[in-house]
Amino acid sequence: MTYLGLAGLFLLPPVLLAVVATRRRRLGLRWWARTAVVIVVLLGLTVVFDSLMIAADLFRFDAAALAGPTLLRAPVEDLAWPLAAGLALPALWELTRPADRRPEER
């Protein structure tokens, strides 16, 4: 299995979780905008620190299993993990908080 295939399988549950949270809690554009900002920050940090760790030769990837494109030195497949965290954690937060204690702003 390639890293891209593994990343795709790993992203499926967080995406479904975000969809379920959006429908059940009727999350609006403001929630998605805040979630997107968090994801962009996580992706940026991942690119920088993964590139530094790869440059320091702390770990290596099997070149045959990579899709090819990189950002700095980080392969694009590595961005699946912060994307998954950025989708899953806010969705879980919404789904686990009591329904009667909803914030006024969405």
Coordinates of C-alpha atoms in Angstrom, one line a residue:
M1 CA 0.0 0.0 0.0
T2 CA 1.2 3.5 -0.8
Y3 CA 1.4 6.4 1.7
L4 CA -1.3 8.1 -0.3
G5 CA -3.7 5.1 -0.1
L6 CA -3.1 4.9 3.7
A7 CA -3.7 8.6 4.0
G8 CA -6.9 8.3 2.1
L9 CA -8.2 5.5 4.3
F10 CA -7.1 7.5 7.4
L11 CA -9.0 10.6 6.3
L12 CA -12.3 8.8 5.6
P13 CA -13.5 8.6 9.3
P14 CA -12.7 12.3 10.2
V15 CA -14.5 13.5 7.1
L16 CA -17.6 11.4 7.9
L17 CA -17.4 12.6 11.5
A18 CA -17.3 16.3 10.4
V19 CA -20.3 15.7 8.1
V20 CA -22.3 14.0 10.9
A21 CA -21.4 16.9 13.3
T22 CA -22.5 19.5 10.7
R23 CA -25.8 17.8 10.2
R24 CA -26.7 17.0 13.8
R25 CA -25.6 20.3 15.3
R26 CA -26.4 22.4 12.3
L27 CA -23.0 23.9 12.2
G28 CA -22.7 27.0 10.0
L29 CA -20.2 28.8 8.0
R30 CA -18.5 30.4 11.0
W31 CA -17.7 27.0 12.5
W32 CA -16.3 25.8 9.2
A33 CA -14.3 29.0 8.8
R34 CA -12.7 28.6 12.3
T35 CA -12.0 24.9 11.6
A36 CA -10.4 25.9 8.3
V37 CA -8.1 28.4 10.0
V38 CA -7.0 25.7 12.5
I39 CA -6.4 23.3 9.7
V40 CA -4.3 25.8 7.7
V41 CA -2.1 26.5 10.8
L42 CA -1.7 22.8 11.4
L43 CA -0.7 22.1 7.8
G44 CA 1.8 25.0 7.8
L45 CA 3.4 23.7 11.0
T46 CA 3.5 20.2 9.6
V47 CA 5.3 21.3 6.4
V48 CA 7.9 23.3 8.3
F49 CA 8.7 20.8 11.1
D50 CA 8.5 17.7 8.8
S51 CA 10.9 19.4 6.4
L52 CA 13.3 20.2 9.3
M53 CA 13.1 16.6 10.6
I54 CA 13.7 15.2 7.1
A55 CA 16.6 17.6 6.5
A56 CA 18.1 16.4 9.8
D57 CA 17.7 12.9 8.6
L58 CA 15.6 11.8 11.5
F59 CA 13.4 9.7 9.3
R60 CA 13.1 8.7 5.6
F61 CA 10.3 7.7 3.3
D62 CA 10.3 4.8 0.8
A63 CA 10.5 6.8 -2.4
A64 CA 8.5 4.0 -4.3
A65 CA 5.5 4.4 -2.0
L66 CA 5.3 8.2 -2.3
A67 CA 3.0 10.0 -4.7
G68 CA 5.7 12.4 -5.7
P69 CA 4.8 16.0 -4.8
T70 CA 6.4 17.6 -1.8
L71 CA 6.1 21.0 0.0
L72 CA 9.6 22.0 1.0
R73 CA 10.8 18.5 1.9
A74 CA 7.5 17.1 3.3
P75 CA 5.6 14.7 1.1
V76 CA 2.0 15.7 0.5
E77 CA 0.8 12.4 2.1
D78 CA 2.1 13.7 5.4
L79 CA -0.5 16.4 5.4
A80 CA -3.3 13.9 5.9
W81 CA -2.6 13.6 9.6
P82 CA -3.1 17.3 10.6
L83 CA -6.0 17.5 8.2
A84 CA -7.6 14.5 10.0
A85 CA -7.0 16.1 13.4
G86 CA -8.3 19.5 12.3
L87 CA -11.5 17.9 11.1
A88 CA -12.1 15.2 13.8
L89 CA -11.3 17.1 17.0
P90 CA -13.7 20.0 16.5
A91 CA -16.4 17.6 15.2
L92 CA -16.0 15.4 18.3
W93 CA -16.1 18.5 20.5
E94 CA -19.5 19.5 18.9
L95 CA -20.9 16.0 19.2
T96 CA -19.9 15.4 22.8
R97 CA -21.0 18.7 24.3
P98 CA -24.5 18.8 25.8
A99 CA -27.1 19.9 23.3
D100 CA -28.8 22.4 25.8
R101 CA -25.5 24.3 26.3
R102 CA -25.1 25.5 22.8
P103 CA -23.1 28.7 22.2
E104 CA -25.1 31.6 20.8
E105 CA -22.8 32.1 17.9
R106 CA -22.1 29.4 15.3

